[in-house]
Amino acid sequence: MNEPILSVKFFRTEAGKEPVREFLRELLPEDRKTVGTDIKEVQFGWPLGMPLVRKMEKDLWEIRSHLEGRTARILFTVSEGHIVLLHAFIKKSQKTPKSELDTAKARKTRL
């Protein structure tokens, strides 16, 4: 198997929580597997574009995982050879909510 281009890091709060890891743990096993496979595809195939990865703004992208009847989004940045998973949510509207983007941007500034 090829070596990954990027290693995966989870954003960690000052309190030691890892919001994306917690999000993944709450998913059903089959959904967790889908999202994990998508993250791995980015890890081994970077840089990627649509339909899996969409650039949101400078140094901020989203992984678009299609689950049964819904869509998960993982917002991330790339830093020093790592894909840093900043924020995750289930998308409920056509456009990514500003609050979700703001959360990822705030976390990115704390790296």
PDB file of C-alpha atoms in Angstrom:
ATOM      1  CA  MET A   1       0.000   0.000   0.000  1.00  0.00           C
ATOM      2  CA  ASN A   2       1.218   3.514  -0.764  1.00  0.00           C
ATOM      3  CA  GLU A   3       2.241   5.870   2.006  1.00  0.00           C
ATOM      4  CA  PRO A   4      -0.300   8.589   2.835  1.00  0.00           C
ATOM      5  CA  ILE A   5       0.486  12.050   1.511  1.00  0.00           C
ATOM      6  CA  LEU A   6      -0.929  13.617   4.681  1.00  0.00           C
ATOM      7  CA  SER A   7      -1.278  12.286   8.206  1.00  0.00           C
ATOM      8  CA  VAL A   8      -4.530  12.949  10.064  1.00  0.00           C
ATOM      9  CA  LYS A   9      -4.727  15.138  13.148  1.00  0.00           C
ATOM     10  CA  PHE A  10      -7.852  15.992  15.117  1.00  0.00           C
ATOM     11  CA  PHE A  11      -8.241  19.571  16.333  1.00  0.00           C
ATOM     12  CA  ARG A  12      -8.094  19.551  20.144  1.00  0.00           C
ATOM     13  CA  THR A  13      -9.660  22.205  22.382  1.00  0.00           C
ATOM     14  CA  GLU A  14      -7.838  23.622  25.398  1.00  0.00           C
ATOM     15  CA  ALA A  15     -10.015  21.310  27.526  1.00  0.00           C
ATOM     16  CA  GLY A  16      -8.653  18.312  25.582  1.00  0.00           C
ATOM     17  CA  LYS A  17     -11.823  17.561  23.608  1.00  0.00           C
ATOM     18  CA  GLU A  18     -11.631  16.480  19.975  1.00  0.00           C
ATOM     19  CA  PRO A  19     -14.934  17.627  18.414  1.00  0.00           C
ATOM     20  CA  VAL A  20     -14.559  15.747  15.103  1.00  0.00           C
ATOM     21  CA  ARG A  21     -13.607  12.490  16.838  1.00  0.00           C
ATOM     22  CA  GLU A  22     -16.664  12.893  19.100  1.00  0.00           C
ATOM     23  CA  PHE A  23     -18.862  13.537  16.047  1.00  0.00           C
ATOM     24  CA  LEU A  24     -17.567  10.364  14.392  1.00  0.00           C
ATOM     25  CA  ARG A  25     -18.223   8.281  17.515  1.00  0.00           C
ATOM     26  CA  GLU A  26     -21.868   9.387  17.485  1.00  0.00           C
ATOM     27  CA  LEU A  27     -22.435   8.157  13.915  1.00  0.00           C
ATOM     28  CA  LEU A  28     -23.847   4.748  13.088  1.00  0.00           C
ATOM     29  CA  PRO A  29     -21.065   2.248  12.285  1.00  0.00           C
ATOM     30  CA  GLU A  30     -21.826   2.208   8.539  1.00  0.00           C
ATOM     31  CA  ASP A  31     -21.842   6.041   8.423  1.00  0.00           C
ATOM     32  CA  ARG A  32     -18.586   6.184  10.400  1.00  0.00           C
ATOM     33  CA  LYS A  33     -17.041   3.794   7.871  1.00  0.00           C
ATOM     34  CA  THR A  34     -18.180   5.978   4.944  1.00  0.00           C
ATOM     35  CA  VAL A  35     -16.752   9.151   6.487  1.00  0.00           C
ATOM     36  CA  GLY A  36     -13.536   7.343   7.460  1.00  0.00           C
ATOM     37  CA  THR A  37     -13.104   6.064   3.907  1.00  0.00           C
ATOM     38  CA  ASP A  38     -13.597   9.598   2.557  1.00  0.00           C
ATOM     39  CA  ILE A  39     -11.018  11.013   4.984  1.00  0.00           C
ATOM     40  CA  LYS A  40      -8.595   8.255   3.968  1.00  0.00           C
ATOM     41  CA  GLU A  41      -9.148   9.061   0.284  1.00  0.00           C
ATOM     42  CA  VAL A  42      -8.141  12.670   0.968  1.00  0.00           C
ATOM     43  CA  GLN A  43      -5.192  11.515   3.065  1.00  0.00           C
ATOM     44  CA  PHE A  44      -3.831   9.316   0.257  1.00  0.00           C
ATOM     45  CA  GLY A  45      -4.923  11.394  -2.760  1.00  0.00           C
ATOM     46  CA  TRP A  46      -4.312  15.011  -1.760  1.00  0.00           C
ATOM     47  CA  PRO A  47      -4.895  17.379  -3.471  1.00  0.00           C
ATOM     48  CA  LEU A  48      -8.424  16.432  -4.518  1.00  0.00           C
ATOM     49  CA  GLY A  49     -11.386  18.404  -5.802  1.00  0.00           C
ATOM     50  CA  MET A  50     -15.078  17.935  -6.364  1.00  0.00           C
ATOM     51  CA  PRO A  51     -17.169  15.938  -5.763  1.00  0.00           C
ATOM     52  CA  LEU A  52     -15.357  14.748  -2.597  1.00  0.00           C
ATOM     53  CA  VAL A  53     -13.485  17.913  -1.574  1.00  0.00           C
ATOM     54  CA  ARG A  54     -14.619  21.500  -1.972  1.00  0.00           C
ATOM     55  CA  LYS A  55     -12.523  24.563  -1.203  1.00  0.00           C
ATOM     56  CA  MET A  56     -14.449  26.861   1.136  1.00  0.00           C
ATOM     57  CA  GLU A  57     -11.891  29.670   1.375  1.00  0.00           C
ATOM     58  CA  LYS A  58      -8.133  30.142   1.714  1.00  0.00           C
ATOM     59  CA  ASP A  59      -6.680  27.151   3.612  1.00  0.00           C
ATOM     60  CA  LEU A  60     -10.119  25.712   4.450  1.00  0.00           C
ATOM     61  CA  TRP A  61     -11.788  22.783   2.668  1.00  0.00           C
ATOM     62  CA  GLU A  62     -14.685  20.427   3.294  1.00  0.00           C
ATOM     63  CA  ILE A  63     -14.953  16.678   2.804  1.00  0.00           C
ATOM     64  CA  ARG A  64     -18.414  15.864   1.464  1.00  0.00           C
ATOM     65  CA  SER A  65     -19.575  12.455   2.707  1.00  0.00           C
ATOM     66  CA  HIS A  66     -22.873  11.104   1.413  1.00  0.00           C
ATOM     67  CA  LEU A  67     -24.630   9.018   4.045  1.00  0.00           C
ATOM     68  CA  GLU A  68     -27.990   7.246   3.975  1.00  0.00           C
ATOM     69  CA  GLY A  69     -30.495  10.093   3.490  1.00  0.00           C
ATOM     70  CA  ARG A  70     -28.171  12.859   4.648  1.00  0.00           C
ATOM     71  CA  THR A  71     -24.795  14.467   4.100  1.00  0.00           C
ATOM     72  CA  ALA A  72     -21.901  14.893   6.526  1.00  0.00           C
ATOM     73  CA  ARG A  73     -19.310  17.616   6.185  1.00  0.00           C
ATOM     74  CA  ILE A  74     -15.833  17.597   7.694  1.00  0.00           C
ATOM     75  CA  LEU A  75     -14.108  20.990   7.558  1.00  0.00           C
ATOM     76  CA  PHE A  76     -10.326  20.821   7.528  1.00  0.00           C
ATOM     77  CA  THR A  77      -7.098  22.630   6.835  1.00  0.00           C
ATOM     78  CA  VAL A  78      -3.719  21.340   5.731  1.00  0.00           C
ATOM     79  CA  SER A  79      -0.725  22.239   7.869  1.00  0.00           C
ATOM     80  CA  GLU A  80       2.835  20.895   7.928  1.00  0.00           C
ATOM     81  CA  GLY A  81       1.981  17.614   6.206  1.00  0.00           C
ATOM     82  CA  HIS A  82      -1.193  17.021   8.209  1.00  0.00           C
ATOM     83  CA  ILE A  83      -4.873  17.169   7.383  1.00  0.00           C
ATOM     84  CA  VAL A  84      -6.257  18.835  10.518  1.00  0.00           C
ATOM     85  CA  LEU A  85      -9.934  17.948  11.046  1.00  0.00           C
ATOM     86  CA  LEU A  86     -11.445  21.105  12.523  1.00  0.00           C
ATOM     87  CA  HIS A  87     -15.215  20.687  12.568  1.00  0.00           C
ATOM     88  CA  ALA A  88     -17.914  18.227  11.505  1.00  0.00           C
ATOM     89  CA  PHE A  89     -21.667  18.432  11.099  1.00  0.00           C
ATOM     90  CA  ILE A  90     -24.654  16.957   9.280  1.00  0.00           C
ATOM     91  CA  LYS A  91     -25.631  19.333   6.501  1.00  0.00           C
ATOM     92  CA  LYS A  92     -29.301  20.280   6.606  1.00  0.00           C
ATOM     93  CA  SER A  93     -29.482  23.044   4.001  1.00  0.00           C
ATOM     94  CA  GLN A  94     -28.196  23.745   0.496  1.00  0.00           C
ATOM     95  CA  LYS A  95     -25.608  26.261   1.672  1.00  0.00           C
ATOM     96  CA  THR A  96     -23.059  25.617   4.419  1.00  0.00           C
ATOM     97  CA  PRO A  97     -24.305  27.605   7.438  1.00  0.00           C
ATOM     98  CA  LYS A  98     -22.120  30.570   8.358  1.00  0.00           C
ATOM     99  CA  SER A  99     -22.002  29.408  11.992  1.00  0.00           C
ATOM    100  CA  GLU A 100     -20.422  26.080  10.938  1.00  0.00           C
ATOM    101  CA  LEU A 101     -17.838  27.890   8.805  1.00  0.00           C
ATOM    102  CA  ASP A 102     -17.118  30.355  11.624  1.00  0.00           C
ATOM    103  CA  THR A 103     -16.493  27.483  14.054  1.00  0.00           C
ATOM    104  CA  ALA A 104     -13.937  25.913  11.691  1.00  0.00           C
ATOM    105  CA  LYS A 105     -12.247  29.275  11.037  1.00  0.00           C
ATOM    106  CA  ALA A 106     -11.980  30.035  14.752  1.00  0.00           C
ATOM    107  CA  ARG A 107     -10.418  26.629  15.401  1.00  0.00           C
ATOM    108  CA  LYS A 108      -8.016  27.083  12.490  1.00  0.00           C
ATOM    109  CA  THR A 109      -6.675  30.306  14.039  1.00  0.00           C
ATOM    110  CA  ARG A 110      -5.888  28.406  17.266  1.00  0.00           C
ATOM    111  CA  LEU A 111      -3.554  25.904  15.567  1.00  0.00           C
TER     112      LEU A 111
END
